[in-house]
XYZ file of C-alpha atoms in Angstrom:
392
model
C 43.671 -6.103 -19.499
C 43.533 -9.857 -18.659
C 46.145 -9.187 -15.993
C 44.000 -6.390 -14.588
C 40.989 -8.673 -14.206
C 43.143 -11.407 -12.670
C 44.471 -8.933 -10.110
C 40.968 -7.604 -9.471
C 39.637 -11.115 -8.869
C 42.559 -11.898 -6.567
C 41.771 -8.840 -4.451
C 38.062 -9.716 -4.486
C 38.851 -13.222 -3.184
C 41.066 -11.726 -0.486
C 38.334 -9.290 0.527
C 35.709 -12.038 0.574
C 37.844 -14.007 3.035
C 38.099 -10.881 5.200
C 34.325 -10.432 5.109
C 33.794 -14.017 6.206
C 36.369 -14.147 8.981
C 35.875 -10.723 10.590
C 32.629 -10.563 12.635
C 32.421 -6.766 12.353
C 31.547 -7.077 8.673
C 28.627 -9.357 9.492
C 27.404 -6.822 12.043
C 27.754 -3.776 9.771
C 26.537 -5.372 6.548
C 23.803 -7.770 7.623
C 22.686 -7.722 11.252
C 22.386 -3.980 11.931
C 20.829 -3.085 8.547
C 18.160 -5.790 8.813
C 17.443 -4.880 12.443
C 17.092 -1.192 11.535
C 14.808 -1.978 8.571
C 12.626 -4.124 10.808
C 12.534 -1.406 13.459
C 11.227 1.209 11.025
C 8.733 -1.251 9.552
C 7.298 -1.768 13.048
C 7.509 1.937 13.910
C 5.512 3.000 10.858
C 3.293 -0.067 10.792
C 0.199 1.941 11.691
C 0.973 4.452 8.965
C -1.305 7.369 9.704
C -1.429 9.323 12.960
C -4.411 8.117 14.969
C -5.953 8.583 18.444
C -3.904 11.518 19.688
C -5.012 12.170 23.315
C -6.797 15.449 24.013
C -8.670 16.911 26.993
C -12.124 18.519 26.959
C -13.394 21.136 29.390
C -17.184 21.015 29.007
C -18.493 23.922 31.068
C -22.002 23.540 29.619
C -22.545 19.780 29.991
C -25.701 19.712 27.856
C -26.958 17.486 25.066
C -25.438 19.654 22.331
C -22.108 20.087 24.106
C -21.835 16.326 24.614
C -22.720 15.846 20.940
C -19.865 18.050 19.739
C -17.483 16.225 22.101
C -18.625 12.928 20.598
C -18.039 14.228 17.062
C -14.532 15.369 17.976
C -13.803 11.981 19.537
C -14.963 10.220 16.354
C -12.436 12.007 14.157
C -9.463 9.884 13.005
C -6.807 11.921 14.793
C -8.366 13.055 18.081
C -9.200 10.856 21.056
C -10.917 12.475 24.035
C -8.917 10.947 26.884
C -9.636 13.382 29.700
C -12.693 15.300 30.854
C -11.204 18.076 32.950
C -12.770 20.374 35.544
C -10.779 23.546 34.870
C -8.044 24.922 32.612
C -5.425 24.540 35.331
C -5.903 20.768 35.162
C -5.656 20.891 31.378
C -2.472 22.939 31.527
C -0.956 20.415 33.924
C -1.845 17.510 31.609
C -0.341 19.313 28.628
C 2.878 20.161 30.460
C 3.155 16.520 31.530
C 2.803 15.472 27.892
C -0.381 13.496 28.493
C -2.494 15.525 26.045
C -1.686 17.491 22.912
C -4.770 19.718 22.821
C -7.485 21.131 25.078
C -10.991 21.913 23.803
C -13.011 24.319 25.945
C -16.804 24.454 25.549
C -18.184 27.575 27.270
C -21.153 27.825 29.594
C -24.503 28.570 27.877
C -23.252 26.818 24.721
C -26.573 25.078 24.055
C -28.617 28.098 25.164
C -26.816 30.359 22.686
C -27.389 27.909 19.832
C -31.091 27.469 20.572
C -31.561 31.240 20.824
C -29.825 31.675 17.465
C -26.961 33.602 19.076
C -23.315 33.208 18.155
C -21.180 31.076 20.434
C -17.656 29.704 20.202
C -15.328 26.873 21.168
C -11.713 27.339 22.231
C -9.022 24.952 21.018
C -5.550 25.043 22.568
C -3.062 22.942 20.600
C 0.580 22.300 21.431
C 2.791 23.657 18.675
C 5.815 21.559 19.590
C 5.000 19.049 16.857
C 3.939 20.797 13.668
C 2.675 17.626 11.995
C 0.429 16.540 14.863
C -0.661 20.132 15.409
C -1.807 20.478 11.796
C -3.689 17.185 11.624
C -5.330 17.601 15.017
C -6.406 21.181 14.354
C -7.841 20.193 10.984
C -9.876 17.305 12.390
C -11.208 19.287 15.366
C -12.125 22.197 13.107
C -13.846 19.837 10.673
C -15.868 18.262 13.484
C -16.951 21.635 14.877
C -17.750 23.004 11.414
C -19.825 19.922 10.609
C -21.660 20.258 13.921
C -22.391 23.940 13.286
C -23.554 23.215 9.738
C -25.881 20.507 11.034
C -27.463 22.946 13.502
C -27.914 25.583 10.821
C -29.296 23.008 8.390
C -32.021 22.014 10.847
C -32.963 25.656 11.449
C -33.264 26.350 7.723
C -35.327 23.221 7.107
C -37.695 24.270 9.918
C -38.258 27.462 7.936
C -39.596 25.405 5.041
C -36.508 24.930 2.884
C -35.712 21.551 1.417
C -32.452 19.876 2.390
C -30.915 20.713 -0.996
C -31.975 24.370 -0.720
C -30.662 24.582 2.814
C -27.328 23.044 1.797
C -27.043 25.478 -1.118
C -27.607 28.376 1.256
C -25.135 27.021 3.775
C -22.453 26.304 1.170
C -22.939 28.504 -1.906
C -19.402 27.563 -2.979
C -18.528 23.898 -2.689
C -14.877 23.044 -2.126
C -13.584 19.600 -3.082
C -10.095 18.567 -1.990
C -8.300 15.705 -3.734
C -5.120 14.415 -2.069
C -2.966 12.834 -4.761
C -0.465 9.960 -4.487
C -0.956 9.433 -0.720
C -4.655 10.049 -0.021
C -4.556 8.236 3.327
C -1.887 10.639 4.687
C 0.090 7.503 5.506
C 3.415 8.531 6.991
C 4.786 5.042 6.529
C 4.535 5.479 2.768
C 7.170 8.181 2.650
C 9.005 8.030 5.988
C 9.794 4.298 5.986
C 11.178 4.466 2.406
C 13.295 7.400 3.585
C 14.626 6.179 6.922
C 15.494 2.730 5.578
C 17.721 4.062 2.758
C 19.244 6.443 5.292
C 20.275 3.466 7.427
C 21.528 1.645 4.324
C 23.573 4.736 3.457
C 25.105 4.939 6.932
C 26.174 1.294 6.911
C 27.559 1.535 3.359
C 29.725 4.462 4.441
C 30.787 2.786 7.679
C 31.722 -0.561 6.153
C 33.579 1.014 3.213
C 35.648 3.272 5.456
C 36.203 0.395 7.881
C 37.368 -1.879 5.064
C 40.051 0.511 3.806
C 40.826 2.074 7.181
C 41.628 -1.240 8.847
C 44.164 -1.958 6.103
C 45.971 1.207 7.186
C 45.468 0.651 10.897
C 46.746 -2.940 10.787
C 49.525 -2.129 8.280
C 48.204 -4.672 5.767
C 47.678 -2.172 2.959
C 50.927 -3.150 1.203
C 49.739 -6.748 1.005
C 46.408 -5.460 -0.325
C 47.953 -3.494 -3.190
C 50.471 -6.246 -3.953
C 47.575 -8.678 -4.309
C 46.259 -6.260 -6.929
C 49.518 -6.473 -8.837
C 50.528 -2.993 -7.744
C 47.482 -1.456 -9.451
C 45.567 0.796 -7.074
C 42.596 0.677 -9.447
C 42.449 -3.141 -9.397
C 43.010 -3.150 -5.634
C 40.201 -0.643 -5.023
C 37.613 -2.192 -7.334
C 38.428 -5.688 -6.072
C 38.021 -4.567 -2.464
C 34.725 -2.754 -3.038
C 33.087 -5.342 -5.316
C 32.185 -7.917 -2.592
C 30.917 -5.136 -0.318
C 28.817 -3.707 -3.140
C 27.317 -7.121 -3.869
C 26.384 -7.780 -0.237
C 24.956 -4.302 0.327
C 22.901 -4.535 -2.865
C 21.438 -7.839 -1.655
C 20.648 -6.170 1.678
C 18.973 -3.335 -0.228
C 16.692 -5.932 -1.838
C 15.666 -6.981 1.675
C 14.951 -3.310 2.367
C 12.730 -3.054 -0.716
C 10.869 -6.260 0.155
C 10.159 -4.918 3.648
C 8.985 -1.634 2.152
C 6.635 -3.161 -0.381
C 5.435 -6.284 1.430
C 5.518 -5.355 5.126
C 4.986 -1.590 5.216
C 2.751 -1.856 2.162
C 4.251 1.046 0.243
C 2.693 1.127 -3.247
C 4.811 0.710 -6.356
C 3.212 2.886 -9.013
C 6.291 3.329 -11.191
C 9.264 1.357 -12.471
C 10.953 -1.208 -10.233
C 13.890 -1.289 -12.662
C 14.543 2.425 -12.103
C 14.424 1.913 -8.333
C 16.894 -0.989 -8.550
C 19.253 0.983 -10.788
C 18.952 3.985 -8.497
C 19.686 1.785 -5.480
C 22.851 0.415 -7.090
C 24.048 3.921 -7.993
C 23.138 5.054 -4.476
C 25.395 2.376 -2.960
C 28.231 3.043 -5.411
C 27.945 6.789 -4.861
C 28.347 6.537 -1.104
C 31.164 4.030 -1.477
C 32.934 6.550 -3.699
C 32.444 9.318 -1.149
C 33.807 6.997 1.550
C 36.917 6.281 -0.530
C 37.459 10.024 -0.939
C 37.125 10.622 2.814
C 39.508 7.876 3.912
C 42.012 8.795 1.182
C 42.167 12.411 2.313
C 42.226 11.750 6.062
C 44.179 8.460 6.194
C 42.809 7.908 9.684
C 40.213 5.262 10.521
C 38.606 6.919 13.534
C 38.471 10.414 12.021
C 37.186 9.041 8.713
C 34.384 7.165 10.475
C 33.421 10.344 12.346
C 33.393 12.539 9.237
C 31.625 9.868 7.200
C 28.957 9.436 9.856
C 28.397 13.182 10.128
C 28.129 13.573 6.367
C 25.633 10.700 6.205
C 23.368 12.081 8.922
C 23.299 15.540 7.318
C 21.860 13.997 4.166
C 18.433 13.532 5.752
C 18.317 17.190 6.821
C 18.824 18.348 3.235
C 16.652 15.698 1.573
C 13.523 17.874 1.545
C 11.426 15.299 3.397
C 10.963 17.373 6.543
C 11.445 20.851 5.059
C 10.945 21.364 1.294
C 14.132 22.098 -0.639
C 12.342 24.745 -2.697
C 11.550 26.651 0.527
C 15.159 26.596 1.773
C 17.524 29.539 1.568
C 18.982 29.370 -1.941
C 22.577 28.526 -0.892
C 21.160 25.656 1.180
C 19.325 24.400 -1.895
C 22.708 24.020 -3.567
C 24.131 22.297 -0.488
C 21.345 19.704 -0.721
C 22.785 18.646 -4.084
C 26.037 17.322 -2.620
C 24.217 14.334 -1.119
C 23.255 11.318 -3.279
C 20.460 10.732 -0.765
C 18.623 13.791 -2.137
C 18.430 12.310 -5.633
C 17.629 8.835 -4.360
C 14.653 10.023 -2.318
C 13.383 11.888 -5.386
C 13.526 8.630 -7.343
C 11.830 6.725 -4.525
C 8.945 9.182 -4.233
C 8.548 9.517 -8.004
C 8.531 5.803 -8.757
C 6.668 4.516 -5.698
C 4.031 7.138 -4.964
C 3.694 9.403 -7.983
C 4.064 6.761 -10.682
C 6.251 9.154 -12.664
C 7.407 7.965 -16.127
C 10.928 6.588 -15.873
C 12.343 9.229 -18.209
C 11.789 11.921 -15.552
C 14.075 10.036 -13.168
C 17.006 10.099 -15.598
C 18.392 13.445 -14.318
C 18.503 12.087 -10.759
C 20.225 8.931 -11.986
C 22.692 11.072 -13.911
C 23.571 13.178 -10.873
C 24.148 10.046 -8.781
C 26.363 8.669 -11.535
C 28.650 11.692 -11.150
C 29.478 10.736 -7.560
C 31.010 7.472 -8.783
C 33.892 9.314 -10.477
C 35.078 10.788 -7.152
C 37.672 8.010 -6.547
C 39.386 9.059 -9.789
C 40.240 12.343 -8.098
C 41.968 10.682 -5.161
C 43.612 7.554 -6.638
C 47.148 9.042 -6.520
C 46.590 10.099 -2.915
C 45.138 6.690 -2.004
C 48.100 4.858 -3.560
C 50.486 7.013 -1.588
C 48.563 6.401 1.633
C 48.515 2.619 1.249
C 52.180 2.328 0.257
C 53.918 4.755 2.639
C 54.455 3.438 6.157
C 54.003 6.827 7.824
C 50.242 6.520 7.217
C 50.006 3.077 8.842
C 49.062 2.172 12.376
C 46.888 5.222 13.039
C 43.673 4.771 14.998
């Protein structure tokens, strides 16, 4: 055992020298991750969706029609950017991507209201972005409903009802909505903590494959395993240890940006997040070892590793809930450590879930770390047989 640790440390020293003297490691492990974290912090700095441009076709142009336009403009999401003369102009603006919705107020709008006749407003919303569509429709509908309720309230009070009686007649059933964990609908609170780990994941996979793949490409793998005393286990752990340490330090930068710059709340256990982050890094390093061991080709391994990494976001449940997926796809989502890591992130940051409920996710991520055990014989063969060397 002392010999094993001596060999491991010798490989770790060798790998540290490689990290220092090869600029690509600095780019993959420090520069690009920090730049990508900063980019997403700036991108989601505003957090919630605000001031989405819309157009209004006011065919009535009266006091009440202007009032409803003002109320729509005062909603958080909608911003009345264009007053159009006809629907053809509105259609052109929407096709050009200058507006996301068109609100049409018909002629005789005020006259119908004052004569106690039913009238209507038309709202045309682009369905190309489901998120914006939902928020914009909700805010416009809320503004119009509030306007209509205000008109009806005044009519009832003119009939002699008190404000409380009129409100009770208008709303016999009161509906209270309570948005839990993210009441501000702040997209930065769950997208930034998702995109940043995704970038961390991509660079962990890239640098791990690059580290082993370049040994094969440059025919230095025999020197690598000899430094480990002929032990593939000591050679592998010694090679990955410095990379793990650097990437974990970079992950701390990611967490600082999340909590201090983006302002994501931390309602749960920081220790669970840190442990999950370490297992997340180790899990993707293990997957990378498996890929490069099976393919023994640097370029192909980088391509497969990159594709596998990008797919993780699709199956994470952040854009489309896992529980709503086709059942076989729900099982596919479980082959990505990213799925479990995002569960831990959301539970510990937003929900404030007790740490014990994150143990299953930690356990599943722990299973990925045993993957190199399945390919150690193959990896030893790849690094010792010359026919696998020199491939791009």
